[in-house]
Amino acid sequence: MSRKDACFDSLVTRILAMDLQPGLDLDEASLASHYGLSRTPLREVLQRLSGAGYVTISENRGAKVASMDITVMRVFFQTAPMIYANVMQLAARCRTTAQLDRLKDAQRAFKSAGLEGEAQDMALANHRFHAITLEMADNPYLGAAMNRLLIDHTRLSQTFYRPSSADDAALVATAIEQHDAMIAAIEAREGALAIDLTLQHWDLSRDRMERFVRPDPLPVDVLSMKGRRHAF
Amino acid sequence: MSRKDACFDSLVTRILAMDLQPGLDLDEASLASHYGLSRTPLREVLQRLSGAGYVTISENRGAKVASMDITVMRVFFQTAPMIYANVMQLAARCRTTAQLDRLKDAQRAFKSAGLEGEAQDMALANHRFHAITLEMADNPYLGAAMNRLLIDHTRLSQTFYRPSSADDAALVATAIEQHDAMIAAIEAREGALAIDLTLQHWDLSRDRMERFVRPDPLPVDVLSMKGRRHAF
DNA sequence: ACGTGATTTTTTGTATACAAAGAAAATACA
DNA sequence: TGTATTTTCTTTGTATACAAAAAATCACGT
């Protein structure tokens, strides 16, 4: 793997893990020296990251890590269930056994991260799980949408996870069970079941994050989504 | 507008218009000199085009215009109706009057292109029309998916349009009427109607292009799948 | 002290030179 | 003649130098 690709992957991971916080200014020179590249290839990496939605670039003002405000969350909740569900259905239809094995591996990692209780590890493991289902679906159009959703999902879930909360611990346990059920549905190629499980799993994630947002005075619109959560 | 952005837009248009054919090798040096840039910024343009799905880049082998094979079409038909319909619903919900005016302008251009009968002009005008609805929807996740769909939609419609066919001329007339109806639905903020019209409009496009086996489309309303475990 | 404007510094954008990989052509050999 | 191998050429990838824009600093006047 080229140094450039390694740099790309590293930045992706660091952004997903919020090691690089939303809105952070990315300095070309220091990043280049950090990854042992000159500015030319590093800038190309930033362009690619921009195209994939990890960073935003503005003329003469450099690159920033993609921001995450309350507006983003509203649209995110609006869109995620539909895309996730359709991807999961396709995954059940198209998956190979090799991909299924990798999904089971990812689930094992998710479980152990869940036991540890580290928000970052759990979020990244969850990301990897869904990224594999996306690969199974083998649909570049939905892939483009879901990769962007996964960026925000991964970061939001870390933002709204409280390690001390017994409530959250229970939610994690449920998430693990649902992942297992999804794997079974995908293995059995039961697309409709996979959709149903995904919507449930998604509701779980949303509940966890929405409870945080609800008391916030600014996002009044989030409340109006109650009762028509995924009105598609 | 910077020379770099102009180059980007020009390449986008030329790829959509199939002035640059799918699979065509893009030579950095000649493109750079053509657009009056050096290779450094031109390569960054190519990276951005790659991120947006217009070209594919492979290590040490340069950039090619994104290809369009049978496999692509199959997945395209599978995905497009759902995404288009959801985008149109959001457009009806979120559009501003300024955007609506621009949509009407685009529709005027589409009409005159339809009278001319030039496949390229029609395809580009249709692209602009739907790109404006996408802007109205204001949803970056669906935007990422639909922009990719639009690339292939625009190119496929040119590929399968026969100017001599009276059949195709009739389809164009119907498409124009449907665009008008969509504008009315968006103006009245009737999301459900907008969905319905979009599915009809999309079926029209698909009928025109339909020369190949296609799978069942994905369900537009994912919620209706809940509980129907063995429906599919 | 506070803003305002000029100057310095930093950072981004571009061009060019060179290195490395790949493709094409020419040569050698069976 | 056909194939393998070497050589040449073309094209891509990277580093560095310089230009241009933005940000930060300083100086000045009120």
Short mmCIF file of C-alpha atoms (C1' of nucleotides) in Angstrom, two decimals:
data_model
loop_
_atom_site.label_atom_id
_atom_site.label_comp_id
_atom_site.label_asym_id
_atom_site.label_seq_id
_atom_site.Cartn_x
_atom_site.Cartn_y
_atom_site.Cartn_z
CA MET A 1 0.00 0.00 0.00
CA SER A 2 1.35 3.40 -0.97
CA ARG A 3 2.27 5.98 1.61
CA LYS A 4 -0.39 8.20 0.12
CA ASP A 5 -3.15 5.64 0.65
CA ALA A 6 -1.90 5.00 4.17
CA CYS A 7 -2.16 8.73 4.82
CA PHE A 8 -5.68 8.76 3.40
CA ASP A 9 -6.79 5.85 5.57
CA SER A 10 -5.15 7.29 8.64
CA LEU A 11 -6.91 10.61 8.21
CA VAL A 12 -10.23 8.84 7.62
CA THR A 13 -9.83 6.88 10.84
CA ARG A 14 -8.72 9.88 12.83
CA ILE A 15 -11.69 11.89 11.60
CA LEU A 16 -14.16 9.08 12.32
CA ALA A 17 -12.62 8.58 15.77
CA MET A 18 -12.87 12.34 16.36
CA ASP A 19 -9.19 12.39 17.10
CA LEU A 20 -9.46 15.22 14.59
CA GLN A 21 -12.48 17.18 15.75
CA PRO A 22 -15.19 18.53 13.47
CA GLY A 23 -14.24 21.93 12.14
CA LEU A 24 -10.54 21.51 12.89
CA ASP A 25 -8.16 23.34 10.56
CA LEU A 26 -5.87 20.98 8.68
CA ASP A 27 -2.44 22.43 7.99
CA GLU A 28 -0.88 21.08 4.83
CA ALA A 29 2.74 21.51 5.83
CA SER A 30 2.47 19.83 9.21
CA LEU A 31 0.32 16.98 7.89
CA ALA A 32 2.75 16.44 5.03
CA SER A 33 5.75 16.22 7.33
CA HIS A 34 3.81 14.01 9.76
CA TYR A 35 3.05 11.48 7.03
CA GLY A 36 6.42 11.80 5.32
CA LEU A 37 5.00 13.26 2.13
CA SER A 38 5.51 16.50 0.31
CA ARG A 39 2.63 18.92 0.04
CA THR A 40 1.74 17.94 -3.53
CA PRO A 41 0.53 14.39 -2.81
CA LEU A 42 -0.89 15.45 0.53
CA ARG A 43 -3.06 18.04 -1.17
CA GLU A 44 -4.34 15.32 -3.47
CA VAL A 45 -5.26 13.26 -0.43
CA LEU A 46 -7.18 16.25 0.93
CA GLN A 47 -9.05 16.59 -2.37
CA ARG A 48 -10.09 12.98 -2.17
CA LEU A 49 -11.15 13.37 1.46
CA SER A 50 -13.18 16.37 0.41
CA GLY A 51 -14.88 14.41 -2.35
CA ALA A 52 -15.82 11.70 0.14
CA GLY A 53 -17.23 14.20 2.62
CA TYR A 54 -14.63 13.89 5.38
CA VAL A 55 -13.28 17.41 4.96
CA THR A 56 -14.34 20.65 3.34
CA ILE A 57 -11.95 22.75 1.31
CA SER A 58 -12.38 26.45 0.67
CA GLU A 59 -10.32 28.45 -1.77
CA ASN A 60 -7.15 29.98 -0.31
CA ARG A 61 -8.30 28.95 3.12
CA GLY A 62 -7.36 25.30 3.24
CA ALA A 63 -9.10 22.20 4.51
CA LYS A 64 -11.19 21.69 7.63
CA VAL A 65 -12.60 18.51 9.11
CA ALA A 66 -16.28 18.34 8.11
CA SER A 67 -18.38 20.07 10.74
CA MET A 68 -21.32 18.61 12.62
CA ASP A 69 -23.99 21.01 13.69
CA ILE A 70 -27.60 20.55 14.73
CA THR A 71 -28.77 21.15 11.16
CA VAL A 72 -26.76 18.17 10.00
CA MET A 73 -28.42 15.98 12.61
CA ARG A 74 -31.91 16.78 11.43
CA VAL A 75 -31.20 15.78 7.85
CA PHE A 76 -29.26 12.81 9.07
CA PHE A 77 -32.22 11.43 11.02
CA GLN A 78 -34.41 12.10 8.04
CA THR A 79 -32.32 10.03 5.67
CA ALA A 80 -30.43 7.31 7.49
CA PRO A 81 -33.14 4.68 8.09
CA MET A 82 -34.15 4.44 4.45
CA ILE A 83 -30.61 4.15 3.14
CA TYR A 84 -29.47 1.73 5.84
CA ALA A 85 -32.52 -0.49 5.31
CA ASN A 86 -32.12 -0.65 1.56
CA VAL A 87 -28.44 -1.37 1.86
CA MET A 88 -29.16 -4.16 4.29
CA GLN A 89 -31.72 -5.70 1.98
CA LEU A 90 -29.25 -5.70 -0.88
CA ALA A 91 -26.59 -7.09 1.42
CA ALA A 92 -28.84 -10.06 2.21
CA ARG A 93 -29.41 -10.57 -1.49
CA CYS A 94 -25.85 -10.15 -2.77
CA ARG A 95 -23.43 -11.12 0.00
CA THR A 96 -20.73 -13.70 -0.56
CA THR A 97 -19.66 -16.19 2.08
CA ALA A 98 -16.25 -14.51 2.34
CA GLN A 99 -17.96 -11.21 3.10
CA LEU A 100 -20.19 -12.91 5.64
CA ASP A 101 -17.12 -14.24 7.44
CA ARG A 102 -15.66 -10.76 7.59
CA LEU A 103 -18.95 -9.43 8.93
CA LYS A 104 -18.82 -12.01 11.71
CA ASP A 105 -15.27 -10.94 12.51
CA ALA A 106 -16.41 -7.33 12.70
CA GLN A 107 -19.23 -8.35 15.01
CA ARG A 108 -16.76 -10.12 17.32
CA ALA A 109 -14.75 -6.90 17.48
CA PHE A 110 -17.93 -4.92 18.14
CA LYS A 111 -18.85 -7.23 21.01
CA SER A 112 -15.51 -6.91 22.73
CA ALA A 113 -15.55 -3.15 22.26
CA GLY A 114 -19.01 -3.14 23.81
CA LEU A 115 -17.71 -5.00 26.86
CA GLU A 116 -14.85 -2.54 27.19
CA GLY A 117 -17.28 0.36 27.02
CA GLU A 118 -14.98 2.67 25.09
CA ALA A 119 -17.15 4.91 22.94
CA GLN A 120 -14.48 5.34 20.30
CA ASP A 121 -13.78 1.64 19.83
CA MET A 122 -17.48 0.84 19.72
CA ALA A 123 -18.20 3.55 17.18
CA LEU A 124 -15.37 2.43 14.92
CA ALA A 125 -16.38 -1.22 15.22
CA ASN A 126 -19.98 -0.32 14.40
CA HIS A 127 -18.70 1.67 11.44
CA ARG A 128 -16.76 -1.29 10.19
CA PHE A 129 -19.77 -3.56 10.58
CA HIS A 130 -22.00 -1.37 8.47
CA ALA A 131 -19.23 -0.66 5.98
CA ILE A 132 -19.06 -4.38 5.31
CA THR A 133 -22.81 -4.58 4.74
CA LEU A 134 -22.36 -1.71 2.32
CA GLU A 135 -19.70 -3.64 0.49
CA MET A 136 -22.05 -6.63 0.35
CA ALA A 137 -24.79 -4.49 -1.19
CA ASP A 138 -22.39 -3.64 -4.02
CA ASN A 139 -24.29 -0.53 -5.04
CA PRO A 140 -22.14 2.54 -5.70
CA TYR A 141 -25.11 4.93 -5.60
CA LEU A 142 -26.31 3.87 -2.18
CA GLY A 143 -22.66 3.52 -1.24
CA ALA A 144 -22.03 7.20 -1.81
CA ALA A 145 -24.97 8.13 0.41
CA MET A 146 -24.27 5.63 3.14
CA ASN A 147 -20.57 6.39 3.41
CA ARG A 148 -21.51 9.97 4.15
CA LEU A 149 -24.13 8.83 6.63
CA LEU A 150 -21.56 6.61 8.32
CA ILE A 151 -19.23 9.55 8.83
CA ASP A 152 -21.83 11.42 10.81
CA HIS A 153 -23.29 8.33 12.47
CA THR A 154 -19.89 7.30 13.78
CA ARG A 155 -19.14 10.73 15.13
CA LEU A 156 -22.60 11.36 16.55
CA SER A 157 -22.65 8.06 18.41
CA GLN A 158 -19.42 9.00 20.17
CA THR A 159 -20.72 12.44 20.97
CA PHE A 160 -23.86 11.15 22.64
CA TYR A 161 -22.53 8.10 24.41
CA ARG A 162 -22.25 8.40 28.19
CA PRO A 163 -20.06 5.61 29.59
CA SER A 164 -21.48 6.08 33.07
CA SER A 165 -25.07 5.57 31.97
CA ALA A 166 -26.63 2.17 32.74
CA ASP A 167 -29.22 3.07 30.15
CA ASP A 168 -26.59 3.33 27.46
CA ALA A 169 -25.00 0.08 28.54
CA ALA A 170 -28.34 -1.65 28.01
CA LEU A 171 -28.69 -0.07 24.61
CA VAL A 172 -25.28 -1.39 23.66
CA ALA A 173 -26.29 -4.89 24.68
CA THR A 174 -29.38 -4.62 22.50
CA ALA A 175 -27.31 -3.34 19.60
CA ILE A 176 -25.06 -6.39 19.84
CA GLU A 177 -28.07 -8.72 19.75
CA GLN A 178 -29.48 -6.89 16.75
CA HIS A 179 -26.19 -7.18 14.89
CA ASP A 180 -26.31 -10.93 15.50
CA ALA A 181 -29.86 -11.07 14.19
CA MET A 182 -28.83 -9.08 11.11
CA ILE A 183 -26.01 -11.46 10.43
CA ALA A 184 -28.44 -14.36 10.62
CA ALA A 185 -30.85 -12.62 8.24
CA ILE A 186 -28.07 -11.88 5.78
CA GLU A 187 -26.79 -15.43 5.99
CA ALA A 188 -30.31 -16.74 5.31
CA ARG A 189 -30.72 -14.17 2.52
CA GLU A 190 -33.91 -12.86 4.11
CA GLY A 191 -34.02 -9.34 2.75
CA ALA A 192 -37.31 -8.31 4.32
CA LEU A 193 -36.19 -9.46 7.74
CA ALA A 194 -32.92 -7.64 7.30
CA ILE A 195 -34.82 -4.44 6.55
CA ASP A 196 -36.96 -4.84 9.65
CA LEU A 197 -33.99 -5.50 11.90
CA THR A 198 -32.12 -2.55 10.47
CA LEU A 199 -34.98 -0.18 11.17
CA GLN A 200 -35.10 -1.45 14.75
CA HIS A 201 -31.35 -1.11 15.10
CA TRP A 202 -31.49 2.35 13.69
CA ASP A 203 -34.28 3.37 16.05
CA LEU A 204 -31.99 2.35 18.86
CA SER A 205 -29.16 4.57 17.69
CA ARG A 206 -31.55 7.41 17.09
CA ASP A 207 -33.17 7.11 20.50
CA ARG A 208 -29.81 7.28 22.15
CA MET A 209 -28.81 10.42 20.31
CA GLU A 210 -32.21 12.06 20.20
CA ARG A 211 -32.62 11.95 23.95
CA PHE A 212 -29.62 14.19 24.14
CA VAL A 213 -30.93 16.62 21.60
CA ARG A 214 -34.50 16.80 22.83
CA PRO A 215 -33.87 19.07 25.83
CA ASP A 216 -31.79 21.38 23.68
CA PRO A 217 -33.79 24.56 23.07
CA LEU A 218 -32.49 25.18 19.55
CA PRO A 219 -33.48 22.14 17.49
CA VAL A 220 -37.24 22.43 17.74
CA ASP A 221 -37.57 20.69 14.40
CA VAL A 222 -36.26 17.43 15.80
CA LEU A 223 -39.34 17.18 18.01
CA SER A 224 -41.64 17.48 15.03
CA MET A 225 -40.14 14.32 13.66
CA LYS A 226 -41.81 12.33 16.40
CA GLY A 227 -44.54 10.19 14.98
CA ARG A 228 -43.25 10.43 11.45
CA ARG A 229 -39.71 9.41 12.05
CA HIS A 230 -38.88 8.15 8.64
CA ALA A 231 -41.64 9.54 6.56
CA PHE A 232 -40.49 8.27 3.22
CA MET B 1 -14.46 31.76 -10.92
CA SER B 2 -11.00 30.24 -10.86
CA ARG B 3 -9.48 28.57 -13.89
CA LYS B 4 -9.39 25.37 -11.90
CA ASP B 5 -13.12 25.41 -11.21
CA ALA B 6 -13.80 26.27 -14.84
CA CYS B 7 -11.75 23.24 -15.83
CA PHE B 8 -13.70 21.08 -13.39
CA ASP B 9 -17.05 22.26 -14.70
CA SER B 10 -15.96 21.88 -18.29
CA LEU B 11 -14.86 18.31 -17.74
CA VAL B 12 -18.10 17.53 -15.91
CA THR B 13 -20.14 18.85 -18.81
CA ARG B 14 -18.05 17.09 -21.43
CA ILE B 15 -18.37 13.80 -19.56
CA LEU B 16 -22.13 14.20 -19.09
CA ALA B 17 -22.51 15.14 -22.76
CA MET B 18 -20.41 12.11 -23.70
CA ASP B 19 -18.10 14.41 -25.58
CA LEU B 20 -15.61 12.42 -23.49
CA GLN B 21 -16.76 8.85 -23.87
CA PRO B 22 -17.01 6.35 -21.02
CA GLY B 23 -13.70 4.58 -20.52
CA LEU B 24 -11.68 7.23 -22.34
CA ASP B 25 -8.12 7.70 -21.13
CA LEU B 26 -7.48 11.20 -19.81
CA ASP B 27 -3.97 12.43 -20.45
CA GLU B 28 -2.79 14.86 -17.80
CA ALA B 29 -0.34 16.78 -19.96
CA SER B 30 -2.71 17.44 -22.83
CA LEU B 31 -5.63 18.32 -20.55
CA ALA B 32 -3.39 20.67 -18.59
CA SER B 33 -2.24 22.52 -21.67
CA HIS B 34 -5.78 22.59 -23.05
CA TYR B 35 -7.08 24.32 -19.94
CA GLY B 36 -4.01 26.50 -19.45
CA LEU B 37 -3.02 24.89 -16.18
CA SER B 38 0.03 23.03 -15.03
CA ARG B 39 -0.28 19.37 -14.17
CA THR B 40 -0.37 19.98 -10.41
CA PRO B 41 -3.75 21.72 -10.24
CA LEU B 42 -5.10 19.60 -13.07
CA ARG B 43 -4.36 16.46 -11.10
CA GLU B 44 -6.26 17.93 -8.18
CA VAL B 45 -9.22 18.49 -10.49
CA LEU B 46 -9.01 14.84 -11.53
CA GLN B 47 -9.00 13.76 -7.88
CA ARG B 48 -12.16 15.77 -7.28
CA LEU B 49 -13.78 14.31 -10.40
CA SER B 50 -12.87 10.88 -9.14
CA GLY B 51 -14.43 11.56 -5.76
CA ALA B 52 -17.65 12.65 -7.44
CA GLY B 53 -17.76 9.56 -9.65
CA TYR B 54 -17.07 11.14 -13.04
CA VAL B 55 -13.70 9.46 -13.52
CA THR B 56 -11.79 6.56 -12.05
CA ILE B 57 -8.13 6.81 -11.17
CA SER B 58 -5.79 3.86 -10.88
CA GLU B 59 -2.29 4.01 -9.49
CA ASN B 60 0.41 4.77 -12.04
CA ARG B 61 -2.16 4.37 -14.80
CA GLY B 62 -3.95 7.67 -14.75
CA ALA B 63 -7.56 8.69 -15.01
CA LYS B 64 -10.33 7.32 -17.21
CA VAL B 65 -13.85 8.59 -17.77
CA ALA B 66 -16.16 6.43 -15.64
CA SER B 67 -17.27 3.43 -17.65
CA MET B 68 -20.84 2.32 -18.28
CA ASP B 69 -21.35 -1.39 -18.63
CA ILE B 70 -24.29 -3.75 -18.26
CA THR B 71 -23.55 -4.25 -14.59
CA VAL B 72 -23.81 -0.55 -13.95
CA MET B 73 -27.20 -0.39 -15.66
CA ARG B 74 -28.63 -3.20 -13.59
CA VAL B 75 -27.79 -1.48 -10.32
CA PHE B 76 -28.84 1.85 -11.73
CA PHE B 77 -32.36 0.65 -12.52
CA GLN B 78 -32.53 -0.93 -9.11
CA THR B 79 -31.72 2.28 -7.25
CA ALA B 80 -32.82 5.32 -9.21
CA PRO B 81 -36.60 5.41 -8.60
CA MET B 82 -36.26 5.33 -4.83
CA ILE B 83 -33.65 8.07 -4.66
CA TYR B 84 -35.33 10.31 -7.22
CA ALA B 85 -38.70 9.98 -5.48
CA ASN B 86 -37.33 10.80 -2.06
CA VAL B 87 -35.38 13.75 -3.39
CA MET B 88 -38.50 15.07 -5.10
CA GLN B 89 -40.53 14.79 -1.92
CA LEU B 90 -37.93 16.75 0.00
CA ALA B 91 -37.78 19.28 -2.81
CA ALA B 92 -41.50 19.88 -2.47
CA ARG B 93 -41.06 20.32 1.25
CA CYS B 94 -37.96 22.52 1.29
CA ARG B 95 -37.83 24.52 -1.95
CA THR B 96 -37.50 28.30 -1.95
CA THR B 97 -39.25 30.51 -4.45
CA ALA B 98 -35.90 31.51 -5.96
CA GLN B 99 -35.13 27.84 -6.58
CA LEU B 100 -38.57 27.33 -8.05
CA ASP B 101 -37.93 30.12 -10.54
CA ARG B 102 -34.70 28.49 -11.58
CA LEU B 103 -36.49 25.17 -11.99
CA LYS B 104 -38.98 26.84 -14.32
CA ASP B 105 -36.11 28.30 -16.33
CA ALA B 106 -34.56 24.86 -16.61
CA GLN B 107 -37.89 23.48 -17.76
CA ARG B 108 -38.11 26.12 -20.49
CA ALA B 109 -34.66 25.05 -21.68
CA PHE B 110 -35.75 21.42 -21.57
CA LYS B 111 -38.81 22.18 -23.67
CA SER B 112 -36.86 23.94 -26.39
CA ALA B 113 -34.27 21.17 -26.42
CA GLY B 114 -37.14 18.71 -26.79
CA LEU B 115 -38.43 20.57 -29.82
CA GLU B 116 -34.96 20.58 -31.36
CA GLY B 117 -34.68 16.85 -30.81
CA GLU B 118 -30.97 16.87 -30.00
CA ALA B 119 -30.31 14.02 -27.58
CA GLN B 120 -27.34 15.78 -25.99
CA ASP B 121 -29.15 19.05 -25.31
CA MET B 122 -32.16 17.23 -23.93
CA ALA B 123 -30.07 15.05 -21.67
CA LEU B 124 -28.15 18.03 -20.31
CA ALA B 125 -31.34 20.04 -19.79
CA ASN B 126 -32.94 17.10 -18.00
CA HIS B 127 -29.82 16.83 -15.87
CA ARG B 128 -30.04 20.47 -14.91
CA PHE B 129 -33.72 20.10 -14.05
CA HIS B 130 -33.12 17.24 -11.66
CA ALA B 131 -29.95 18.84 -10.27
CA ILE B 132 -32.09 21.80 -9.21
CA THR B 133 -34.60 19.53 -7.48
CA LEU B 134 -31.63 18.00 -5.71
CA GLU B 135 -30.52 21.41 -4.57
CA MET B 136 -34.04 22.08 -3.30
CA ALA B 137 -34.01 18.87 -1.28
CA ASP B 138 -30.91 20.17 0.51
CA ASN B 139 -29.81 16.73 1.66
CA PRO B 140 -26.11 15.97 1.20
CA TYR B 141 -26.58 12.23 1.75
CA LEU B 142 -29.19 11.79 -0.96
CA GLY B 143 -27.24 14.37 -2.94
CA ALA B 144 -24.21 12.13 -3.09
CA ALA B 145 -26.29 9.22 -4.35
CA MET B 146 -28.34 11.21 -6.82
CA ASN B 147 -25.41 13.05 -8.35
CA ARG B 148 -23.92 9.68 -9.21
CA LEU B 149 -27.25 8.49 -10.55
CA LEU B 150 -27.51 11.62 -12.67
CA ILE B 151 -24.15 10.94 -14.26
CA ASP B 152 -25.32 7.58 -15.55
CA HIS B 153 -28.89 8.72 -16.23
CA THR B 154 -27.68 11.56 -18.41
CA ARG B 155 -25.34 9.35 -20.37
CA LEU B 156 -27.74 6.42 -20.68
CA SER B 157 -30.54 8.62 -21.99
CA GLN B 158 -28.29 9.83 -24.78
CA THR B 159 -27.16 6.33 -25.58
CA PHE B 160 -30.68 5.00 -25.98
CA TYR B 161 -32.34 7.93 -27.68
CA ARG B 162 -33.14 7.48 -31.35
CA PRO B 163 -33.94 10.81 -33.00
CA SER B 164 -35.71 9.10 -35.89
CA SER B 165 -38.15 7.26 -33.66
CA ALA B 166 -41.68 8.65 -33.44
CA ASP B 167 -42.02 6.58 -30.31
CA ASP B 168 -39.20 8.45 -28.65
CA ALA B 169 -40.61 11.80 -29.77
CA ALA B 170 -43.86 10.94 -28.00
CA LEU B 171 -41.97 9.95 -24.87
CA VAL B 172 -40.21 13.30 -24.90
CA ALA B 173 -43.54 15.11 -25.10
CA THR B 174 -44.78 13.15 -22.12
CA ALA B 175 -41.60 13.90 -20.19
CA ILE B 176 -42.15 17.61 -20.73
CA GLU B 177 -45.69 17.37 -19.41
CA GLN B 178 -44.50 15.44 -16.38
CA HIS B 179 -41.87 18.04 -15.62
CA ASP B 180 -44.60 20.67 -15.65
CA ALA B 181 -46.68 18.58 -13.29
CA MET B 182 -43.70 18.14 -10.98
CA ILE B 183 -43.13 21.87 -10.90
CA ALA B 184 -46.75 22.37 -9.94
CA ALA B 185 -46.50 19.77 -7.20
CA ILE B 186 -43.34 21.33 -5.84
CA GLU B 187 -44.86 24.79 -5.96
CA ALA B 188 -47.92 23.52 -4.05
CA ARG B 189 -45.60 21.65 -1.66
CA GLU B 190 -47.43 18.40 -2.32
CA GLY B 191 -44.78 15.87 -1.47
CA ALA B 192 -46.85 12.74 -2.05
CA LEU B 193 -47.90 13.94 -5.48
CA ALA B 194 -44.30 14.81 -6.31
CA ILE B 195 -43.27 11.26 -5.43
CA ASP B 196 -45.95 9.80 -7.63
CA LEU B 197 -45.08 12.00 -10.58
CA THR B 198 -41.40 11.23 -10.21
CA LEU B 199 -42.00 7.50 -10.28
CA GLN B 200 -44.05 7.94 -13.43
CA HIS B 201 -41.42 10.16 -14.99
CA TRP B 202 -38.73 7.76 -14.08
CA ASP B 203 -40.62 4.83 -15.53
CA LEU B 204 -40.72 6.80 -18.74
CA SER B 205 -36.97 7.20 -18.82
CA ARG B 206 -36.55 3.56 -17.98
CA ASP B 207 -38.92 2.47 -20.70
CA ARG B 208 -36.88 4.38 -23.21
CA MET B 209 -33.63 2.85 -22.09
CA GLU B 210 -35.02 -0.55 -21.37
CA ARG B 211 -33.15 -2.90 -23.61
CA PHE B 212 -31.72 -5.11 -20.94
CA VAL B 213 -32.93 -7.32 -18.18
CA ARG B 214 -33.64 -5.33 -15.09
CA PRO B 215 -34.33 -6.42 -11.53
CA ASP B 216 -37.24 -5.33 -9.38
CA PRO B 217 -36.69 -1.83 -8.07
CA LEU B 218 -36.07 -1.23 -4.41
CA PRO B 219 -39.11 -0.30 -2.34
CA VAL B 220 -39.64 3.42 -2.13
CA ASP B 221 -41.37 3.26 1.20
CA VAL B 222 -39.22 1.21 3.46
CA LEU B 223 -41.66 1.44 6.34
CA SER B 224 -44.30 -0.49 4.47
CA MET B 225 -41.93 -3.41 4.61
CA LYS B 226 -42.12 -3.59 8.38
CA GLY B 227 -43.73 -6.83 9.41
CA ARG B 228 -43.87 -8.21 5.90
CA ARG B 229 -41.01 -10.60 6.40
CA HIS B 230 -41.61 -12.79 3.39
CA ALA B 231 -43.14 -10.33 1.00
CA PHE B 232 -40.04 -10.20 -1.19
"C1'" DA C 1 -6.51 52.06 25.33
"C1'" DC C 2 -8.61 51.39 20.83
"C1'" DG C 3 -9.22 51.03 16.28
"C1'" DT C 4 -6.88 51.63 11.65
"C1'" DG C 5 -3.60 50.85 8.28
"C1'" DA C 6 0.90 49.27 6.75
"C1'" DT C 7 4.28 45.53 7.10
"C1'" DT C 8 5.73 41.13 8.13
"C1'" DT C 9 4.82 36.31 8.51
"C1'" DT C 10 2.41 32.29 7.50
"C1'" DT C 11 -0.22 29.45 4.50
"C1'" DT C 12 -2.11 28.21 0.24
"C1'" DG C 13 -1.79 27.77 -4.93
"C1'" DT C 14 0.98 26.88 -9.11
"C1'" DA C 15 4.83 25.78 -12.09
"C1'" DT C 16 8.73 23.21 -13.09
"C1'" DA C 17 12.23 19.66 -12.55
"C1'" DC C 18 13.19 15.21 -11.66
"C1'" DA C 19 12.24 10.20 -10.34
"C1'" DA C 20 9.76 6.06 -11.13
"C1'" DA C 21 6.57 3.18 -13.22
"C1'" DG C 22 4.40 1.56 -17.46
"C1'" DA C 23 3.94 1.07 -22.43
"C1'" DA C 24 5.94 0.67 -26.80
"C1'" DA C 25 9.53 -0.39 -29.89
"C1'" DA C 26 13.48 -2.67 -31.26
"C1'" DT C 27 16.53 -6.47 -30.98
"C1'" DA C 28 18.06 -11.22 -30.19
"C1'" DC C 29 17.19 -15.87 -30.32
"C1'" DA C 30 14.78 -20.26 -31.14
"C1'" DT D 1 7.89 -16.29 -37.92
"C1'" DG D 2 6.95 -15.98 -33.16
"C1'" DT D 3 8.41 -15.04 -28.67
"C1'" DA D 4 11.31 -13.27 -25.03
"C1'" DT D 5 14.18 -9.61 -23.59
"C1'" DT D 6 16.24 -5.39 -23.66
"C1'" DT D 7 16.02 -0.62 -24.73
"C1'" DT D 8 13.65 3.54 -25.51
"C1'" DC D 9 9.99 6.50 -24.90
"C1'" DT D 10 5.86 8.11 -22.77
"C1'" DT D 11 3.17 9.00 -18.75
"C1'" DT D 12 2.44 9.28 -13.98
"C1'" DG D 13 4.07 10.48 -9.19
"C1'" DT D 14 6.76 13.48 -6.04
"C1'" DA D 15 9.66 17.19 -4.40
"C1'" DT D 16 10.98 21.76 -4.43
"C1'" DA D 17 10.87 26.61 -5.61
"C1'" DC D 18 8.34 30.46 -6.23
"C1'" DA D 19 3.95 33.42 -6.50
"C1'" DA D 20 -0.22 34.95 -4.41
"C1'" DA D 21 -3.41 35.27 -0.93
"C1'" DA D 22 -4.69 35.39 3.87
"C1'" DA D 23 -3.48 35.97 8.70
"C1'" DA D 24 -0.83 37.98 12.19
"C1'" DT D 25 1.95 41.56 13.89
"C1'" DC D 26 3.40 46.06 14.50
"C1'" DA D 27 3.19 51.05 14.20
"C1'" DC D 28 0.63 55.03 14.26
"C1'" DG D 29 -2.85 58.49 15.23
"C1'" DT D 30 -6.77 59.64 17.73
#
